[in-house]
Structure formats: C-alpha cells, structure tokens
Amino acid sequence: MILNCLYFKMAAKHVFFDCMFLVQQFFITSGDVRNDLYVVLDRAIFDRGGKTAGKNVEVTVCVIDRSNMRKMPCICLGDGEKPVEEYKSVVYRHTNQPRWNEIIKLMIPIDKFNDTHIRFEFRHCSGNRANNMRKLFGMSFVKLMKGDGTTLHDGPHELYVYTCTDHNRFENPSAYLVLPFSTTDTANKSINAQNNSNYPRSPREFFHVETTICSTKLTQNVNLLDLLRWKKNTNNVVDTLRRLSKVGGQDIVRILQDVLDTLFSILDDNPEKYADLVFKGLIYIIGVLRDSRFKSFTTVLDTYIERHFSGALAHKYLLSYLQRVTENIQMNHDYASSAFSSFHFLFKFCIRSRILYEQTTGGKGDGRFVSDVRSLFSSIKDFMKRDEDYVRKAQSTLLENCYIVFIELQKLLSPLDVSTLMMETIESVPQSSGLTGVKLKCLSQAIKGKLFTDSSSRSYILPLSLGILSSLIKGEQELRICLSIVGDILASYKHLTLTEYESNEIQLIVNALIGILLNTLLHIQKDQTVGPNAPGSPSIVSLCTSCFICLLKLMKEGHYEMLISTMAHDLEKLCGFLLRLFCVFEHLVTMVIFPKDWMVMKMALNIVILSSTQYFCQPLHTYLIDAVQNEPHSKDSQSIYETPHDEGVQSRIISHCIEVWNRFFLFASCFLTQPCLQLETFTVEKRSKIQDKYGDLREPMAFHAVSMWDKLGSTKAEFKSKTSLFLGVTLVPGSGLRKAVLPIISDIMDCEFQSKGNFSQLEDDLSDKLDQFVVQERKGDNNYRDLFESVLMQQSKGKDWEEKGVHLIGKIAQLLERLIDYRNVVSINNEDKRFMKISCIYNLMNFLYQDRSKRDTWARHIYRLHELHLRKDEHTEAAFTLLELAKTYNWSDNLIPEDSYGRFPQQKERERKEILYNKILVHLDKGQVWECGIPLCKELADLYENKLYNYKKLSTILKTQADFFTKILDVKRLPPIYFLVEFFGKSFPAIKRNKCFIFRGNPCDKVANILQSLQADFPNAQPLSFKADDSIKNGQAQYISVRQVNVTASENSRFKGHNVPHEITLFYQGNEVNEFFYDRPFQKGVEDKSMPMKSMWLDRITLKTTFRLPGVLKWAEVTQIIKGEKISPLKIAVETMKKTSAELELLNYNAKTYGVVEPLTMKLSGVVQAQVSGGITVYRDIFLTESYAEENPDDDDIIQELKNLIEDQFRILSECIIVHSRLIDDTLRPLHDEFKRQLLELKRSIQHDTSSPGPLPERKESLNRLGIKNEDRSNKSKSVFHTPETQATRLIPKSYKRGPVSPRKNSDPGLMISQDALSGIGTSDSSSTSSSSIPHTRDSGSSSSLDINNSTFYRSSIISNVSNRSSSDGDTFPSIPPPLPKRGGSRPNSGTGSTSSGSRSDSPIPETDPPAVPPRKVNEAPPPLPRKTSSSNLSRRSGEMPVITRETLPTTHENPVPSRPVDSGIYSGSETSLKDIGEIQITVPSSEEFNGLLSVQIPVGGTAEPEVPPKRTPPPVPSRPKRTPDHSQ
C-alpha cells in the first residue's frame, strides 16, 4: 500500500510541474499581482546513527520572517482554507531514505520575500503510540532571495542537514542563517561560517526539495533585474538593453507589463540614444509571444496596449523605424522578417500612441501622422513589388499581418482611405511571386470585415476583388480560398438592404462570375484528381455549387433579362451558355453534393433551380424555337440578333439549339426523379413538414416541362428519342403529375407512327425502360398501370394509328402488370417470396418470348430464374432453364454480339450454344437426370465428329455420355413425390388466385414441408383440410390445400415389346409426366358400422398440367381436371393387397440386400398384427362370403383374384419371417416369435373359415408360383382391375418380381391355402434342399401383379424414421418407429473360434474369403460399421449353419444404398453377394408334419433351440387405435 502511495505521489509531482507552466500562461493576466511559491518535499537521506532500525522521520515546514523572528502564517493547505504556520509531512516507519513527494503552496507577500527563509525540522517519532514523543534530530533551511536580488531558481535543490542539539536556539535564526543551505550556497560562505559548532552538518545526510515560483513582480534572471532597475545605473542602460535578447521567454512573460513599461520609459527618457535598442527589444519580446508556448500571452499584450500603455510619442519613432526596415531589408533579412512578424503589434502601439497624443494635445495633431502612414505604405508597395527570392519570406510575413494594421487604421482614417491603402497593397503583389494564397487571405479578411459593409469602401474593393478572383478561378488557382471569398461577397448582400445601388453591384457580380462558375463546375465535376485541395474534391465542388446557387438566389427578374440580353445578339453564345447551364443543373440534382441528411440545403437548392429555370427557359422559345423549326425569324427577333447567312453556321446553330432542348428535357427528368423530392419515401412526419414549408416541387417543374413540350409544335418529332425520360417522369407518384405528362407519350407515339408507320422500335424502348424502372428502380404501381392504360387509350381515340396504338397500349399494360408483380416479391438479399419470384419471372419469360425483339430482356430473366434455382440446389430445373436459352441458338458460325450482362463475350453462335450445353450437362448430372442429358451428348458428339472434327472434345463428350449410361444402371435414385397445391382466396395474387398446381417434391418431402415452404411466401395463409366452397374462394382470407397425388405414367413407345432393365424404365415412371390422380373416399348406400369398408368407395380424380415435369419450374399449373371414375370396395381390396404384397417383397429384398431390417419389422407388425383395419380378416368377412358372391355375380373374377392375392401374400409373409429371423438380434426375438404365432393363427382362421376339402396343391404348382422354375404360367383369372406401376414395384429387380397368381389345377373354387405358403416358418434351416436355390424368374411378357398406386412404402423402407403422412395424403400405414441402435464389433462363433464380422455358422453361404470390394459409385453411401451382437444370441446359435445376419450387410437408414445388378457380386462393402442372399432355402413339409409345424422351434446345429426362461416373456404388442380404414390410395 505504501509503495502504491509513493507511486501515486511521484506521478502527481510530475503532473504538477508539467501543469505549472500552463498555469502561468493561462491564469496570469495583465494587472494581476501574484507571488506564490510551490515547494515539493521530495526525499531525504539520513544516517542510521549506530541503530539497527531506521528512523520514523516527520518533516515540519515553516516560513520564518527574519525581521521579527516569527513563523509566518502563509502555508496554504487547500483552496478556501486559512493559511497556517506549520506543515507536517507523512511519517514512514523505519526508513532512513523516505520519499514524500508532497506539494505545498506558500503565499508570501512581496515585501516580505527578501527577508524570508523556509526551515525544515526533522523529528524522530516514537514507535510507542502511548508515548507519542517526537525528538528533534536535525534541520535544513533555504533562503528565498539571493544576494544579487534574484529569487530562488526553479528546480530541485539538495539541502544540507544540520544536527540540532538544542531546539531552543531556533529562537535566534541568525545563528544558522550564516551557514550554507546547499552546495550552491557553499561558495558564498566563508570557512569559519561553515564550521559552526552549534549546528554541525552530517556529510552523509541530505534533504531534497523542488521549488517553483509563480510571481508577477519577482524574477530569477539577473539581466531582467538590471533592466527593471535601469535608473539605479544609467550608465549601463545600453548594455542592459542589448542583454535583453538573452533573457528567456518564461522570465519575460512573468513580468511582461513591468518590462514593457521599462522599455517605453527608457524611450521617453532619451529617444535619440535608445530608440533603436528599444525597437529591437520590442521586436524580441513580440517574437517571444509568437512562440506556441506563450501564445496565450498575446491577449495580455493587447490588454496592456489598450489599458496600460502610456507612450504618447512612441508612434513617431516606431513608424520611422518600420519604414527604415522596409527600405533597407537587404541589410539584414532575418531582422526584417522578425520586424514584419511583429508589424501588427508595433502598429497597434503606433495607433494607441497617436490616440494618446491627440488626447493629450486636445485633438491638435501636427498632421504628420497621415503622411507618415502613406509614406510607410508606399515603401511597403515598393517592397511587395520586388521579385528577389530572399524577400519572399519577409513579403509573406508582412502580408499576413497587414489586415490587422488596416483594422487599426480605421480608428484614425476614413474607410475609403483604408480600403485604398489595402487594395493598393494587395494589387502590388505580382501573380508570379508565389504569394497568391497570402494575398487572398488578406482579401478574405477585408471582405469579412467592416470595410466591405461600408458602401464607399465596397465600391472600391468589389471591382478590384472580382477582377482578381475571376482570373484566378478561370485558371483554377487557389480554388478553395477564391470560392470562399466569392461566398463571403455573396453572403454579405444577404444582410444589406438591396437598393438600386446594391442591385447594380449584383449585376456586376453576375456579369463577372456566372459564366466562370458554370465552366468551373463543369470541369471540376469531371476532375478525377485525388486530394483535399484537388479541383474535383467534394469540398471544392460543394463550395462552387454554393456560390453558384447563392448567385442565382440574389438575381431578380431584371438581372436575368440583362444577362440574356447581353448574349441575345450572338445565338451561338446563347446556346453555349444555356447548354452549360442545363448541364450544370442536371449535375446538381443528380450528384451527391451534400450529405444525405442535409435536407434543408437540398430543398433550398431545388427551389433556386426551379425559379431560375422559369427565367432561363424563356430564350428557348423566344430565340431558339425558330432555329429548331428552321423557319425565318420574326421581325422582332431580327432586331435582336442578326441571322447568319452561312449555311454551315446555320446548321451548326440548329444542332446546338436541338441539343439545348434535349438537355433541358434531360434536366427536367432528373429534377423530377431525384430522391430528395420523392416524398413518398419519407416518414409521415417528415413528409408533412416538407410539404408545409416547401410544397411538392415536382408539380411546378412537371407542368413547366409539359408547357415547353407543347411549344415545340411540329418539331416534336426531333425529340421522340426522349421516350425514356418522359416515361420515367410518368412513374413519379402523383395522379396530377402523371396525367399531365402521359399525353407526351401519346405525342411520341404519333410522331413514331408518322415517321415509320409502326410502333416496333417504340415498343422495344418502352419494354426495356419499364423493366429498368419497375424492377430495378422499384417505381410504379397498379394505379399507374391503370392510369397509363386509360389515359393513353383516351388519347389514341380518333387517331390514324388508333387500332395499332390500342394493341401496343394493351401489351405494355400487360407487361406492367407482370413487372409490378415480380417487383413486389423481389428483394436482393431476401430468400423469402421465392415461389412468387419464380412464378413472376416465368410469366415475364412467357410474355417476352412471344416477341423476338425482346430476347435480350427475356434472356436476363432466364439468368435470374437460373440463379434462383441454384440457390436451392435445384439443378434439374436450372438445367431446363438454360436449355430454353440454348434452344434459341443454332449450330452456325454467325457472329453474335456480347450480351448486355457480361456473361458471354462476342463469339460465334455455335460456341455460345456449346458453352450452354456443357453447363446444362453439369446441372443434369448433379440433378441425377442423366436420361435428359444423353440427347445433348449425342448432339454435341455429332457436332464434334461430323462438323468440327474435334476428336479431343468428341472423346470427352463420349466419356460423359458413357458415364451417364453407367449411372442410370448403377446409382439408385429416389423417385420424386408429387403434390397437388390449391390456392383459395381473393387476396392471393392473380397468378395464384383460386388456381391449382402440381408440385414436384423431393423424394422425402411431406405435405408439411410443402405447406411450410409456401407459407414463407404467404404467411397469412391457413392450411385447408376440407373441400373449398364459394365463400372460401371469394373471401379475403387465404387458404392453401396440399395433398399428395400419384403419377399416371405413360407407356414409353421405345420400350414396347422389349425386355428393358427395370432401372431404365423406373425413371419414366416418375419423370416426363403431366398426368396425375388422387382418390377421395365416400360412402355409398347404407353404412355398416361394424364393416365400414363394405360401403366405402373411391372417387378417382385425374389432373393434367400445362407441361411435363420436371421442367423449367418445380411446379406446373393444372389445366384439366377429370372426375367420374368410381372404385368399388372390392377393387380397393384388390388394389390394397397388391400394394401390400409389393411392399413386403420390396422390404424383404432390401433386408436381404442391404440389411435394413427395421422397415420390414414395422411392416410385418402392420400386416400380421393388423389391428387397425383388420387386414385379410376384413376382406374375408366382407368379400369372400357366399352372400357377397350372390349379390355381386359380376365380380367373380375380381373375387378370385383377391383369393389368389391372399394366398400369395401368405407365401410372401413366410419368406419375410425367415429373413427376419436371421437378421434380428435378441432384443427383437420375442416380437419375432409373436409374429410367427399370430401368422399361424391368421392362417388357421382363414383356412377354417374359407377353405373347402380337397387335395393339397401340387408341389410343382407351388414352385412355379415361387418362381423356382423358369416357365410361363398362365393366369386363368386375370384381374379386371389394373392400376399403374408405382415406385415400390419399380425398385424390385425384374428377376425378383412375380407374375399374377393363377388358380391351381383341380382346386376348389374356394380359397385353398397350401402348406408351402407357410413353409419355412417353423422348419430347420439346415433342412433346406438345394432345389430352392434356383433364383426366382419371370417371363418378360407376363404382366406384373405387384403394380400399386402409392410410392410411400419405398421411402419408408429406405428411410427408417418416417412418420405417418397427413390424412390428405390418403395413407393408411402405421407409424414406423426410429431405427434400431447400430451395433459395432464382430460376433465370435462359440466353439469354433471367431469368424469374420457378419458371417455365422448357420449361413448357407460357404465359408470362403470375401472378394475385393469394388469402388463406390457416384452418390453412393459409404459402407457402415458392423453391428455388435449380444452374447446370448451367440450362445444360442452356436453350432448352427452360417446364416445371413444384419451385421454382414450395410445398414442404411437415411442414405439409401444405390442398386446394382443382382449378379454383380459384393455390393458396397458387404461380405455377402446379392445372388447368395436371393437363394434363401425354403423347405416344404409333408402333410403329416403340418399340424405340428408352427410349434417347432428353429433348431441350432441340428437340435432344437433351448427353451426360453420362464421369467422372460414376450413383450406385449403395442395396441393401435382403431379407426375407419382409409383405402383412398
């Protein structure tokens, strides 16, 4: 803590001494009397004196008056405190080298200062607080005055420490005052005095202090003291004055008033002898005050001159010496520069001296003062004309100080005399001297001063100033200061009463500066020089603009007339002036001259421009209209100017006149469209304030422009190219303004038709400009569109071009509507409103594509649409978008220009099309739409091979084509999902209002995803889950209905009659389609509450779109809705059975191929444990009864088909149970056992209720149905109801699909369930025969019985964690729980050692080394980690034959594994081939074994599995809420 205190005090001490000098500068003023001494107790060094511990030293400070031997109460402890006699320092314990750094202030009277000294007493304080003794052991002292009369020097002092033996001796200070107090005082003392026995000095002890004096009367300088005491020694005055230049500035400024009084006293005593030295002394003192450290003392000097100076005769000598210095400057350049630097202060002394002299003499001067002043300035003018280099500095210094001299001269001379002296001095400076800036500063000060406000002096200053300024501005020299002076001149007239005299002066300014300011503005606005003083810098542009506007504001009507009349005789000169004027006006309203928030300045600028325009437009129709119309001038105009006879001059004048008119219309357009006048963009408060103070400045300018247009008469055709200008004006908000300007468009249409007979060029101009104004500049609204159409339609009536004009106006109005819709949803950095953006762009594209002349604008929207697609990675739509652009080009060598967006340079047409094709192929590859890219590859290959013969590019494109073919077969693609989206409500935009669209969604999209994306565009829209009526369609509320639809795939003629791989045909089942359908359930007849499905029918609705999907958009508008097809409940059952069987086979295939067992588990739970809709039992109770057959005799074939489908589904379930048993772990074993039990119960119930006695089906027929034997099987009961093939069946390889199930020979017409339909459920895996290893095949000509109408199941089999879709989808599938947790590690084989991960002893696959893993294909998921297997499962299965487990197969839940041909061997890192997986052996039991078949456990190693412990019971199957079955799909 003590160290921190020390550091703080040391810092405070340094800050104190740094600030002391500033205190003396700012707080010592003329007339103040101060005598303060600041003392800092710094540190001390004391002797230990034989003691082990240091002293506890306390310092007592006191000021002793030697005259009365008493302590003086002059120690100040703080502001407002009463002075005390003593000050006691802080005590630091046990230290012999204490550091105090304590500051005290001593206020000692001046008369006591000489006999005063400071004594420091040192006492040792006892450490015992109870004793509290302070023992004096030493003292130090310091005298405040030296023997020579100067005060103690500022700075540190090392004081001697004297030992005190008796403190009573302090009663007589003279006893120690004879001793030296420091090393500097030792030399002044005798040896006897130093050896004083009463106060012995310890040579090793010292005390350090620092002192600073702040006094207005005392000095520490001997030379300065001699000057103040000059009367005591008059013989040394000359030497004393010479030594004045050696005195420091700090000493002088302390006693500045006393020094100046002394100098002028010496001058009055003997001016002939001391005048020269006094003059030099004044120059030196004034030079000291110019130092930055003492600049604040210049006010002290001014106060001294005004209040305390008393030299009435000094002016005589000072003026003569100033003139002498001016005339003899070559003798001493530095001395002359110093004298000129002090020129204004010396002149102040002269003026004040002259005033005192006149006051003394009673106003009776000798008259020599004025002549002396004129003589002095005559010498100054001669001096300023000199061109030597060595006088430049002195000339500059003199000019800088001249203006203060002129101000002082006004106290004695008239303003005209002073202005005459000033302007003569300024004009005497040559232009080549390099002193232009200094001269202008002097002129600027004169303009700002009182001289310019006086009319007599202003009449002399103004013409000369304008001449100087105009020449400098024209040469762009010192532009900043010149323009500032011009601004000061113009501002001075604001405070004057403008009489005729001042009006003439303004006319003089206008004639001298307006043309120069115009030219300067035009030039500096184009200047690109960088720098603060560059002509084109913003500050200089602002200055010049301000001067020009101020000049226009000062001008009255007479000034405008006089200005124009001076140019009226020369038409070329008038045209040039007006052209420059309107050009400057245009720049002023378009350039950013003032900061954005300087609204007052901008409005003032616009008001001045508006009022000036009304005057400057008069010569347009007074003098220039005849030249434009190429008609002879009227008699009145002849008297004003003479018509040129030279045809070349006449044509030049006509072109200039037309150019002036064009420039005027351009300026008027810029004025009306400038941002600061668009009141609609401001807040309500700001808008109201502007309108109240300034009004709407756009309307008067618009009406003025229209009146000027009307005055053109038959010459309007010369200006029809200004369509864009007037069109931009019509977009300015305000119905009155728009109605006034829109007829100009009609006049331009009339001129266009009269000259060309059509509106093709005008239509292009209007379309391009409207696209720019509406979309990019965000101008215009629906009110403008209506007004545009109505006004122009009205104007076109009765015209020759009425029919064509109406057609043009209608097209432009349609374009406006589409542009406004697009503009309303477009924002640069906003991803919202994406749906509306794309829709509006597409509408614009369709509108612009009809006209080939607008292909450039159409291409711009192509690029915009392409960019929007890429932002969401919609590469397929991006490719089709670019393809539309590529179709507009041919494979020709025609050279086409660079596009207006910088995307393509000037190149051949085929080169641009080739670039576009390559970009399209990249997008098609990323979008996995390779089928669409193959025709483009072939087209490029033909180009490279047969036209360009570029075999290198041919090789590349053929490789790309081959890669596309390979990816079609190898990469598994998820089919797209399609949704029907309907918009209801009048508040929707017209392009969506009460319309429906088909959306092409991503493979995993749901209704909620589509609805969420649409609500980003329409946040107020509500989802609609019921049929919309007229109240919803015509209401203001917004509703969006979204439902999933199915695809009606068209048969591809290329594949008809051919055995095409499933991977190829799969693409066309969900792409290149434009027909879709969905079903709506309804009850027909009386509803049976116990069996609602019995009376539930489906209403099938078919939808057709404008174009096929995929395409340019992700959606297409529905153009045709076909209703009427009714689906009976029996057909619904057949369709549902087909769908369920296909889904089971697909999941079974995926489980064997990819090891994805979770979807199979979920599906088995939904089919075997059918608790929601009842499943097969419901169909049995409703359709497989005698009563139903008797009531519906026409449905016999469909009933038989349903029976066959049920039988086939039992066989499929048997296969699924076998595969499920081999892939699950112990956690799912109880559930699997429950599946087996319920499946047997279901079979028994079906067999008991529906089977009739008869022989079991033959083994051959069963194998044929299983596809073991490759032979064609006829279907005797063909289905009368056929649904299109869907995604679920498309994904099953051809070799795995089964044909329609036909009735067995010699079988009962009832439902016959064969034993082989459930074979393998309870049999041993080891009992499988080799006969079942034959892969299932089917003939290519047979029709598939697995065609279904929904693509949902495939997605649920690949993406395991998929929830139910909403009711609008029509799905009835149960929710699929999350996938099972992945397990890692390998499964050891108990008893035989460890085997490779995924292989088991019960697998029918021979134990051989797995083949090498092929490289992964494009978009193929990486192989998953192996799953961990529980030990209980291992122990139970030890000794079994190797089986296929889920650990041996890739487990893909979210990234589907791409497909490969069945015979391709190892797939995606798996250790089991697809071929082997397909060879799951199925054992057909005998009829005797069938009764106990279902209760037999799967054996392990030829023996039965151990019994399940009694405590481990199968988990209960979760119950599902019962609901009415929905068979809409």
PDB file of C-alpha atoms in Angstrom, residues 952-1029:
ATOM      1  CA  LYS A 952     -10.477 -34.486 -78.401  1.00  0.00           C
ATOM      2  CA  LYS A 953     -13.785 -32.922 -77.447  1.00  0.00           C
ATOM      3  CA  LEU A 954     -15.557 -35.886 -79.030  1.00  0.00           C
ATOM      4  CA  SER A 955     -13.676 -38.218 -76.696  1.00  0.00           C
ATOM      5  CA  THR A 956     -14.627 -36.124 -73.698  1.00  0.00           C
ATOM      6  CA  ILE A 957     -18.321 -35.928 -74.553  1.00  0.00           C
ATOM      7  CA  LEU A 958     -18.485 -39.659 -75.302  1.00  0.00           C
ATOM      8  CA  LYS A 959     -16.956 -40.369 -71.897  1.00  0.00           C
ATOM      9  CA  THR A 960     -19.592 -38.138 -70.341  1.00  0.00           C
ATOM     10  CA  GLN A 961     -22.301 -39.978 -72.251  1.00  0.00           C
ATOM     11  CA  ALA A 962     -20.929 -43.326 -71.155  1.00  0.00           C
ATOM     12  CA  ASP A 963     -20.783 -42.131 -67.585  1.00  0.00           C
ATOM     13  CA  PHE A 964     -24.436 -41.143 -67.811  1.00  0.00           C
ATOM     14  CA  PHE A 965     -25.395 -44.610 -69.059  1.00  0.00           C
ATOM     15  CA  THR A 966     -23.444 -46.224 -66.239  1.00  0.00           C
ATOM     16  CA  LYS A 967     -25.040 -44.057 -63.579  1.00  0.00           C
ATOM     17  CA  ILE A 968     -28.517 -44.870 -64.886  1.00  0.00           C
ATOM     18  CA  LEU A 969     -27.913 -48.538 -64.097  1.00  0.00           C
ATOM     19  CA  ASP A 970     -25.708 -48.285 -61.022  1.00  0.00           C
ATOM     20  CA  VAL A 971     -26.919 -45.339 -58.983  1.00  0.00           C
ATOM     21  CA  LYS A 972     -30.092 -45.882 -57.007  1.00  0.00           C
ATOM     22  CA  ARG A 973     -32.306 -42.834 -57.348  1.00  0.00           C
ATOM     23  CA  LEU A 974     -35.199 -41.949 -55.167  1.00  0.00           C
ATOM     24  CA  PRO A 975     -38.343 -41.149 -57.132  1.00  0.00           C
ATOM     25  CA  PRO A 976     -39.868 -37.701 -56.765  1.00  0.00           C
ATOM     26  CA  ILE A 977     -43.086 -37.097 -54.872  1.00  0.00           C
ATOM     27  CA  TYR A 978     -45.836 -35.032 -56.422  1.00  0.00           C
ATOM     28  CA  PHE A 979     -48.323 -32.835 -54.581  1.00  0.00           C
ATOM     29  CA  LEU A 980     -51.471 -31.026 -55.557  1.00  0.00           C
ATOM     30  CA  VAL A 981     -51.436 -27.448 -54.240  1.00  0.00           C
ATOM     31  CA  GLU A 982     -54.562 -25.270 -54.413  1.00  0.00           C
ATOM     32  CA  PHE A 983     -54.800 -21.570 -53.539  1.00  0.00           C
ATOM     33  CA  PHE A 984     -58.158 -20.212 -52.399  1.00  0.00           C
ATOM     34  CA  GLY A 985     -58.966 -16.598 -51.615  1.00  0.00           C
ATOM     35  CA  LYS A 986     -59.208 -13.295 -53.461  1.00  0.00           C
ATOM     36  CA  SER A 987     -56.243 -11.825 -51.616  1.00  0.00           C
ATOM     37  CA  PHE A 988     -53.827 -14.090 -53.455  1.00  0.00           C
ATOM     38  CA  PRO A 989     -52.000 -12.588 -56.444  1.00  0.00           C
ATOM     39  CA  ALA A 990     -53.772 -13.029 -59.755  1.00  0.00           C
ATOM     40  CA  ILE A 991     -51.293 -15.636 -60.928  1.00  0.00           C
ATOM     41  CA  LYS A 992     -52.257 -17.890 -57.983  1.00  0.00           C
ATOM     42  CA  ARG A 993     -55.763 -16.877 -57.094  1.00  0.00           C
ATOM     43  CA  ASN A 994     -58.133 -19.916 -56.995  1.00  0.00           C
ATOM     44  CA  LYS A 995     -55.743 -21.984 -59.083  1.00  0.00           C
ATOM     45  CA  CYS A 996     -54.188 -25.384 -58.509  1.00  0.00           C
ATOM     46  CA  PHE A 997     -50.701 -26.632 -59.322  1.00  0.00           C
ATOM     47  CA  ILE A 998     -48.770 -29.861 -59.283  1.00  0.00           C
ATOM     48  CA  PHE A 999     -45.545 -29.563 -57.282  1.00  0.00           C
ATOM     49  CA  ARG A1000     -42.590 -31.823 -57.902  1.00  0.00           C
ATOM     50  CA  GLY A1001     -41.195 -32.527 -54.456  1.00  0.00           C
ATOM     51  CA  ASN A1002     -38.033 -34.160 -53.272  1.00  0.00           C
ATOM     52  CA  PRO A1003     -38.101 -37.903 -52.542  1.00  0.00           C
ATOM     53  CA  CYS A1004     -38.564 -37.403 -48.799  1.00  0.00           C
ATOM     54  CA  ASP A1005     -40.877 -34.398 -48.873  1.00  0.00           C
ATOM     55  CA  LYS A1006     -44.066 -34.410 -46.885  1.00  0.00           C
ATOM     56  CA  VAL A1007     -47.210 -32.351 -47.077  1.00  0.00           C
ATOM     57  CA  ALA A1008     -45.981 -30.342 -44.115  1.00  0.00           C
ATOM     58  CA  ASN A1009     -42.737 -29.485 -45.931  1.00  0.00           C
ATOM     59  CA  ILE A1010     -44.547 -28.173 -48.983  1.00  0.00           C
ATOM     60  CA  LEU A1011     -47.010 -26.230 -46.853  1.00  0.00           C
ATOM     61  CA  GLN A1012     -44.220 -24.656 -44.820  1.00  0.00           C
ATOM     62  CA  SER A1013     -42.343 -23.533 -47.928  1.00  0.00           C
ATOM     63  CA  LEU A1014     -45.500 -21.955 -49.343  1.00  0.00           C
ATOM     64  CA  GLN A1015     -46.314 -20.171 -46.099  1.00  0.00           C
ATOM     65  CA  ALA A1016     -42.952 -18.426 -46.358  1.00  0.00           C
ATOM     66  CA  ASP A1017     -44.415 -16.637 -49.379  1.00  0.00           C
ATOM     67  CA  PHE A1018     -47.889 -16.293 -47.892  1.00  0.00           C
ATOM     68  CA  PRO A1019     -47.500 -16.027 -44.108  1.00  0.00           C
ATOM     69  CA  ASN A1020     -51.180 -15.247 -43.604  1.00  0.00           C
ATOM     70  CA  ALA A1021     -52.352 -18.326 -45.478  1.00  0.00           C
ATOM     71  CA  GLN A1022     -54.021 -21.115 -43.474  1.00  0.00           C
ATOM     72  CA  PRO A1023     -53.931 -24.814 -44.348  1.00  0.00           C
ATOM     73  CA  LEU A1024     -57.204 -26.168 -45.693  1.00  0.00           C
ATOM     74  CA  SER A1025     -58.125 -29.772 -44.958  1.00  0.00           C
ATOM     75  CA  PHE A1026     -61.617 -29.836 -46.477  1.00  0.00           C
ATOM     76  CA  LYS A1027     -63.224 -29.005 -49.793  1.00  0.00           C
ATOM     77  CA  ALA A1028     -63.359 -25.286 -50.559  1.00  0.00           C
ATOM     78  CA  ASP A1029     -66.722 -23.724 -51.244  1.00  0.00           C
TER      79      ASP A1029
END
